[in-house]
């Protein structure tokens, strides 16, 4: 039993059976295929023993949104217990083909992104094709899949670097400070504009952005219970990022799920506790968290143009797990004219890859119903959310466009 | 980010303090590790279990025990806080009945009659004097709702000389086949089709039994409870009242939501899921508090702080393995009744209660924490609710009253 396992096991004894978690769980609220966090977490855990079969499968209906962790008055780490329980099921029975596929976001992204992207997008927008994918693979035919980009973010960054170098040869810019940008799969293959905005914002704050070698953070594998594969990815990222972290260069990401995985999710769920893993975790920041730290030290560039807009904002579940409050609201409040209305709905329902699955698609849509009503009711033609899969789900559920808040901040810098 | 005030703890005391300060125009952060005791308690407001007039009894108590939190907070803070709470509930469409000068008794989920003071309008028809009017009362529930047994409640009411009978209702067709907690029922009761089916059954029972009123578990809607009760009354042809259930307490959730909404409307910020680990300060001034977060700690700055993390039951106080009581967030000195051997009375259900529940932080009349020598530990910290020493809130029947009085006072200072 590693120390994390021990702390999870000990946290069982803190459960006072108050059911507050079950009352707040968005999945248990819409389906009784899922008996709720108290049962599958602290209660069922007592019956899970190494070498014995997993007592019940319903834990697979946990979306990992962590609302339970947030509301539990005694600090039971329910979502982590559930994630480990799912991994035990996968270890026993293997990963279904469908889950193995959707969990490999980097591979899918790499295959779809490029000059042939329009063709891929056409294929995935094609009803009969989606029907076949649904029937054969169990990916719901209506589930929101992203549109691949014709050119990756890294390719854009490299082109830009070359043209900057060509324009001012021999006089490399000498910003006093550097950051590593962790873009994640979604920005690289589907939404390069998020990365471009991040680079613009960081540069406006006097940072040189380094595009270190990196790979998928592994969260889709973790949340599908494929821990062995996730471990390889995380260890590779630690190897690639460690040299920068050692030099005191922070790793900043726009995807709240990637940054959460680097900070805590991978180390905790996989039981990795080496000094290197800790160093990378402690050196990783969500981009708005990073900007808020700058603001706290009076180092944030606040020369914003007014942005006269009022926009709905959904703080995603992974942000909740960072336990850092609402850095987007803190920073965007500094932009004159801009007003955000925070969604009070806990979850959009997609939970990474959860809402893509045929048997869970409707649960995801039911979980997200409150959020969709909030976004539609705002009358806005644009919604903000820091997490990519949540943005796609919001747009899918409402028809309203969605952006990463960093794109609005980049706009405000003009 | 820089706040004027950070309130630690999202129970009744913390919510009241946060609301008061936000309404003064301050930038306020409410920081808590999770939902507070509102979600476990009855959703009624207990002031003091001492005779018919709690307000008068509180006056006497304050004179006799000058270190009791009621004495330190003063009755003005109590009365103003109660008024603000009432207004927040009213605004949420969930009015509270009763008056601070009068205790009433309501049936519990065991059929005992428990004194309280303010109660949601949804519970009024179950008040003991009305139950004693000689006309029959029906207690009804669902087999699917665990821990609520109408026959037990009715039998215990009969033992107290009240005319009560029991029935189980059939569950109308719903998408679910198992897993019915209080919140699930509460959401179902917000649906008209569900209420219509329940109303029909109730009307039949009322016609046959000639019941004047029907007691149901307190799961009659989350956000629209008053409306749900009114609708059920019309359908049943009798008065309907709610009886608090075991946790999760839906009426407690409603109180939480009413205050939470009022706080957000006043511009406040809420951050749940964040344990406060410690504070930093100098010269008896707290400047920073530090909360646990992924991979790193988070630092929060403010000019002043309110500690409303609860007592032993709420998790604000913990005993370490050496038998020393610790205040979990700021490490403030705890006033405890002797060592572990003196913490408990010999019997579990002891009449006099367990001394440990009187443990807490000693405070002055500005609710500032005091150290062992009686000096102010932090000038810019106020302590509110069950974290304060010198009172056993559950035993004395003053849990909500003390939370509101001290919470509101912390908001006024
Ligand atoms: S909220 Fe926490 S303490 Fe309450 S039942 Fe759930 S896990 Fe247990
Ligand atoms: S993580 Fe979300 S879905 Fe899973 S048990 Fe907790 S609240 Fe429910």
Coordinates of N, CA and C in Angstrom, one line a residue, chain A residues 186-311:
Chain A
X186 N -5.7 19.1 -27.1 CA -6.8 19.9 -27.7 C -6.3 21.1 -28.4
X187 N -5.5 21.9 -27.7 CA -4.9 23.1 -28.3 C -4.1 22.8 -29.5
X188 N -3.3 21.7 -29.4 CA -2.4 21.4 -30.5 C -3.1 21.0 -31.8
X189 N -4.1 20.1 -31.6 CA -4.7 19.6 -32.8 C -6.1 20.1 -33.2
X190 N -6.8 20.7 -32.2 CA -8.2 21.2 -32.5 C -8.4 22.7 -32.4
X191 N -7.7 23.3 -31.4 CA -8.0 24.7 -31.1 C -6.7 25.5 -31.0
X192 N -5.9 25.6 -32.1 CA -4.7 26.3 -31.9 C -4.9 27.7 -31.5
X193 N -6.1 28.3 -31.7 CA -6.3 29.7 -31.4 C -6.1 29.9 -29.9
X194 N -6.4 28.9 -29.1 CA -6.3 29.0 -27.6 C -4.8 29.2 -27.3
X195 N -4.0 28.4 -27.9 CA -2.5 28.5 -27.7 C -2.0 29.9 -28.2
X196 N -2.5 30.3 -29.3 CA -2.0 31.6 -29.8 C -2.4 32.7 -28.8
X197 N -3.6 32.6 -28.3 CA -4.0 33.7 -27.3 C -3.1 33.6 -26.1
X198 N -2.8 32.4 -25.6 CA -2.0 32.2 -24.4 C -0.6 32.8 -24.7
X199 N 0.0 32.5 -25.8 CA 1.3 33.1 -26.2 C 1.2 34.6 -26.2
X200 N 0.2 35.2 -26.8 CA 0.0 36.6 -26.8 C 0.0 37.2 -25.4
X201 N -0.8 36.6 -24.5 CA -1.0 37.1 -23.2 C 0.3 37.0 -22.4
X202 N 1.0 35.9 -22.5 CA 2.2 35.7 -21.8 C 3.3 36.7 -22.3
X203 N 3.3 36.9 -23.6 CA 4.3 37.8 -24.1 C 4.0 39.3 -23.7
X204 N 2.7 39.6 -23.7 CA 2.4 40.9 -23.2 C 2.8 41.2 -21.8
X205 N 3.0 40.1 -21.1 CA 3.5 40.2 -19.7 C 5.0 40.0 -19.6
X206 N 5.7 40.1 -20.7 CA 7.1 40.1 -20.7 C 7.8 38.7 -20.6
X207 N 7.0 37.7 -20.9 CA 7.6 36.4 -20.8 C 8.0 35.9 -22.2
X208 N 9.1 35.2 -22.3 CA 9.4 34.4 -23.4 C 8.8 33.0 -23.3
X209 N 8.0 32.7 -24.3 CA 7.3 31.4 -24.2 C 8.1 30.3 -24.8
X210 N 8.4 29.3 -24.0 CA 9.2 28.1 -24.5 C 8.2 27.0 -24.8
X211 N 8.3 26.4 -26.0 CA 7.4 25.3 -26.3 C 8.2 24.0 -26.1
X212 N 8.3 23.6 -24.8 CA 9.1 22.4 -24.5 C 8.4 21.2 -25.2
X213 N 9.3 20.2 -25.4 CA 8.7 18.9 -25.8 C 7.8 18.4 -24.7
X214 N 6.7 17.8 -25.1 CA 5.7 17.4 -24.2 C 4.8 16.3 -24.9
X215 N 4.0 15.6 -24.1 CA 3.0 14.7 -24.7 C 1.7 14.8 -23.9
X216 N 0.8 14.0 -24.3 CA -0.5 14.0 -23.7 C -0.4 13.8 -22.2
X217 N -1.1 14.5 -21.4 CA -1.0 14.4 -19.9 C -1.5 13.1 -19.4
X218 N -2.3 12.4 -20.2 CA -2.8 11.1 -19.8 C -4.1 11.0 -19.1
X219 N -4.7 12.2 -18.9 CA -6.0 12.2 -18.1 C -7.0 11.3 -18.7
X220 N -7.2 11.3 -20.1 CA -8.2 10.4 -20.6 C -8.0 9.0 -20.3
X221 N -6.7 8.6 -20.2 CA -6.4 7.2 -19.8 C -6.7 7.0 -18.4
X222 N -6.4 8.0 -17.6 CA -6.6 7.8 -16.1 C -8.1 7.7 -15.9
X223 N -8.9 8.5 -16.5 CA -10.3 8.5 -16.2 C -11.0 7.3 -16.8
X224 N -10.3 6.6 -17.7 CA -10.9 5.4 -18.2 C -10.3 4.2 -17.5
X225 N -9.5 4.4 -16.5 CA -8.9 3.4 -15.7 C -7.7 2.7 -16.3
X226 N -7.1 3.2 -17.4 CA -5.9 2.6 -18.0 C -4.7 3.2 -17.3
X227 N -4.4 2.7 -16.1 CA -3.4 3.4 -15.3 C -2.0 3.1 -15.8
X228 N -1.8 1.9 -16.3 CA -0.4 1.5 -16.7 C 0.0 2.4 -17.9
X229 N -0.9 2.7 -18.9 CA -0.5 3.5 -20.0 C -0.4 5.0 -19.5
X230 N -1.3 5.4 -18.7 CA -1.2 6.8 -18.2 C 0.1 7.0 -17.5
X231 N 0.6 6.0 -16.8 CA 1.8 6.2 -16.1 C 3.0 6.4 -17.0
X232 N 3.0 5.8 -18.1 CA 4.1 6.0 -19.1 C 4.1 7.4 -19.6
X233 N 2.9 7.9 -19.9 CA 2.8 9.3 -20.4 C 3.2 10.3 -19.3
X234 N 2.8 10.1 -18.1 CA 3.2 11.0 -17.1 C 4.7 11.0 -16.9
X235 N 5.3 9.8 -16.8 CA 6.7 9.8 -16.6 C 7.5 10.4 -17.7
X236 N 6.9 10.3 -18.9 CA 7.6 11.0 -20.1 C 7.5 12.5 -19.9
X237 N 6.3 13.0 -19.5 CA 6.2 14.4 -19.3 C 7.1 14.9 -18.2
X238 N 7.2 14.2 -17.2 CA 8.1 14.6 -16.1 C 9.6 14.7 -16.6
X239 N 10.0 13.7 -17.4 CA 11.3 13.7 -18.0 C 11.5 15.0 -18.8
X240 N 10.5 15.3 -19.6 CA 10.6 16.4 -20.6 C 10.6 17.8 -19.9
X241 N 9.8 17.9 -18.8 CA 9.6 19.2 -18.2 C 10.5 19.5 -17.1
X242 N 11.1 18.4 -16.5 CA 11.9 18.6 -15.3 C 13.1 19.6 -15.5
X243 N 13.8 19.5 -16.6 CA 14.9 20.4 -16.8 C 14.5 21.9 -16.7
X244 N 13.4 22.2 -17.2 CA 12.9 23.6 -17.1 C 12.5 24.0 -15.6
X245 N 11.8 23.0 -15.0 CA 11.3 23.3 -13.6 C 12.6 23.4 -12.7
X246 N 13.6 22.6 -13.0 CA 14.8 22.7 -12.2 C 15.4 24.1 -12.3
X247 N 15.3 24.7 -13.5 CA 15.8 26.1 -13.7 C 14.9 27.2 -13.2
X248 N 13.8 26.7 -12.5 CA 12.9 27.7 -12.0 C 11.9 28.3 -13.0
X249 N 11.8 27.6 -14.2 CA 10.9 28.1 -15.2 C 9.5 27.4 -15.0
X250 N 8.5 28.2 -14.8 CA 7.2 27.6 -14.5 C 6.6 27.0 -15.8
X251 N 5.8 25.9 -15.6 CA 5.0 25.3 -16.7 C 3.6 25.8 -16.6
X252 N 3.1 26.5 -17.6 CA 1.8 27.1 -17.6 C 0.9 26.5 -18.7
X253 N -0.3 26.1 -18.3 CA -1.2 25.4 -19.3 C -2.5 26.1 -19.4
X254 N -3.2 26.0 -20.5 CA -4.5 26.5 -20.7 C -5.6 25.5 -20.4
X255 N -5.2 24.2 -20.4 CA -6.3 23.2 -20.2 C -6.3 22.9 -18.7
X256 N -7.4 23.2 -18.0 CA -7.4 22.9 -16.6 C -7.2 21.4 -16.3
X257 N -7.6 20.6 -17.3 CA -7.5 19.2 -17.0 C -6.0 18.7 -17.1
X258 N -5.3 19.2 -18.1 CA -3.9 18.8 -18.3 C -3.1 19.3 -17.0
X259 N -3.3 20.6 -16.6 CA -2.5 21.1 -15.5 C -2.9 20.4 -14.2
X260 N -4.2 20.0 -14.1 CA -4.5 19.2 -12.9 C -3.8 17.9 -12.9
X261 N -3.8 17.3 -14.1 CA -3.1 16.0 -14.1 C -1.7 16.0 -13.8
X262 N -1.0 17.1 -14.3 CA 0.4 17.2 -13.9 C 0.6 17.5 -12.5
X263 N -0.3 18.4 -11.9 CA -0.1 18.8 -10.5 C -0.4 17.7 -9.6
X264 N -1.5 17.0 -9.8 CA -2.0 16.1 -8.7 C -2.6 14.8 -9.2
X265 N -3.4 14.8 -10.3 CA -4.2 13.7 -10.7 C -3.3 12.5 -10.9
X266 N -2.3 12.7 -11.8 CA -1.4 11.5 -12.1 C -0.6 11.1 -10.9
X267 N 0.1 12.0 -10.2 CA 0.8 11.5 -9.0 C -0.1 10.8 -8.0
X268 N -1.2 11.3 -7.7 CA -2.1 10.8 -6.7 C -2.7 9.5 -7.1
X269 N -3.2 9.4 -8.3 CA -3.9 8.2 -8.7 C -2.9 7.1 -9.0
X270 N -1.8 7.4 -9.5 CA -0.8 6.4 -9.9 C 0.1 6.1 -8.7
X271 N 0.0 6.9 -7.6 CA 0.9 6.6 -6.5 C 2.4 7.0 -6.8
X272 N 2.6 8.0 -7.6 CA 4.0 8.4 -7.9 C 4.4 9.5 -6.9
X273 N 5.5 9.2 -6.2 CA 5.9 10.2 -5.2 C 7.3 10.6 -5.2
X274 N 8.0 10.4 -6.4 CA 9.4 10.7 -6.5 C 9.6 12.2 -6.4
X275 N 10.7 12.7 -6.1 CA 11.0 14.1 -5.9 C 10.8 14.8 -7.3
X276 N 11.1 14.1 -8.4 CA 11.0 14.7 -9.7 C 9.5 14.9 -10.0
X277 N 8.7 13.9 -9.7 CA 7.2 14.1 -9.9 C 6.7 15.3 -9.1
X278 N 7.2 15.4 -7.9 CA 6.7 16.5 -7.0 C 7.2 17.8 -7.6
X279 N 8.4 17.9 -8.1 CA 9.0 19.1 -8.6 C 8.1 19.6 -9.8
X280 N 7.8 18.7 -10.7 CA 7.0 19.1 -11.9 C 5.6 19.6 -11.4
X281 N 5.0 18.8 -10.5 CA 3.7 19.2 -10.0 C 3.7 20.6 -9.4
X282 N 4.7 20.8 -8.6 CA 4.8 22.1 -7.9 C 5.1 23.3 -8.8
X283 N 5.7 22.9 -10.0 CA 6.1 24.0 -10.9 C 5.0 24.2 -12.0
X284 N 3.9 23.6 -11.9 CA 2.9 23.7 -13.0 C 1.7 24.6 -12.5
X285 N 1.2 25.4 -13.4 CA 0.2 26.4 -13.1 C -0.9 26.4 -14.2
X286 N -2.1 26.5 -13.8 CA -3.2 26.9 -14.7 C -2.9 28.3 -15.1
X287 N -3.2 28.7 -16.3 CA -2.7 30.0 -16.8 C -3.3 31.2 -16.0
X288 N -4.6 31.1 -15.6 CA -5.2 32.2 -14.9 C -4.7 32.2 -13.4
X289 N -4.4 31.0 -12.9 CA -3.8 31.0 -11.6 C -2.4 31.7 -11.6
X290 N -1.7 31.4 -12.7 CA -0.4 32.1 -12.9 C -0.5 33.6 -13.0
X291 N -1.5 34.0 -13.8 CA -1.7 35.5 -14.0 C -2.2 36.1 -12.7
X292 N -3.0 35.4 -11.9 CA -3.4 35.9 -10.6 C -2.3 36.1 -9.7
X293 N -1.3 35.1 -9.7 CA -0.1 35.3 -8.9 C 0.6 36.5 -9.3
X294 N 0.7 36.8 -10.6 CA 1.4 38.0 -11.1 C 0.7 39.2 -10.5
X295 N -0.7 39.2 -10.6 CA -1.4 40.3 -10.1 C -1.2 40.6 -8.7
X296 N -1.1 39.5 -7.9 CA -0.9 39.6 -6.5 C 0.4 40.2 -6.1
X297 N 1.4 40.1 -7.1 CA 2.7 40.7 -6.9 C 2.8 42.0 -7.6
X298 N 1.6 42.5 -8.1 CA 1.6 43.8 -8.9 C 2.5 43.7 -10.1
X299 N 2.6 42.5 -10.7 CA 3.4 42.3 -11.9 C 2.6 42.1 -13.1
X300 N 1.3 42.1 -13.0 CA 0.4 41.8 -14.2 C 0.3 43.1 -15.0
X301 N 0.5 43.0 -16.3 CA 0.2 44.1 -17.2 C -1.3 44.3 -17.3
X302 N -1.7 45.4 -16.8 CA -3.2 45.7 -16.8 C -3.6 46.7 -17.8
X303 N -2.8 46.9 -18.8 CA -3.2 47.9 -19.9 C -4.2 47.2 -20.8
X304 N -5.5 47.1 -20.3 CA -6.5 46.5 -21.1 C -7.3 47.5 -21.9
X305 N -7.7 47.1 -23.1 CA -8.8 47.9 -23.8 C -10.1 47.5 -23.1
X306 N -11.1 48.4 -23.1 CA -12.4 48.0 -22.6 C -13.0 47.0 -23.6
X307 N -13.6 46.0 -23.0 CA -14.3 45.0 -23.7 C -15.8 45.0 -23.2
X308 N -16.6 45.7 -23.9 CA -18.0 45.9 -23.5 C -18.8 44.7 -23.7
X309 N -18.7 43.7 -22.8 CA -19.5 42.4 -23.0 C -19.9 41.9 -21.7
X310 N -21.0 41.2 -21.8 CA -21.4 40.4 -20.6 C -21.6 39.0 -21.0
X311 N -20.8 38.1 -20.4 CA -20.7 36.7 -20.9 C -21.0 35.7 -19.8

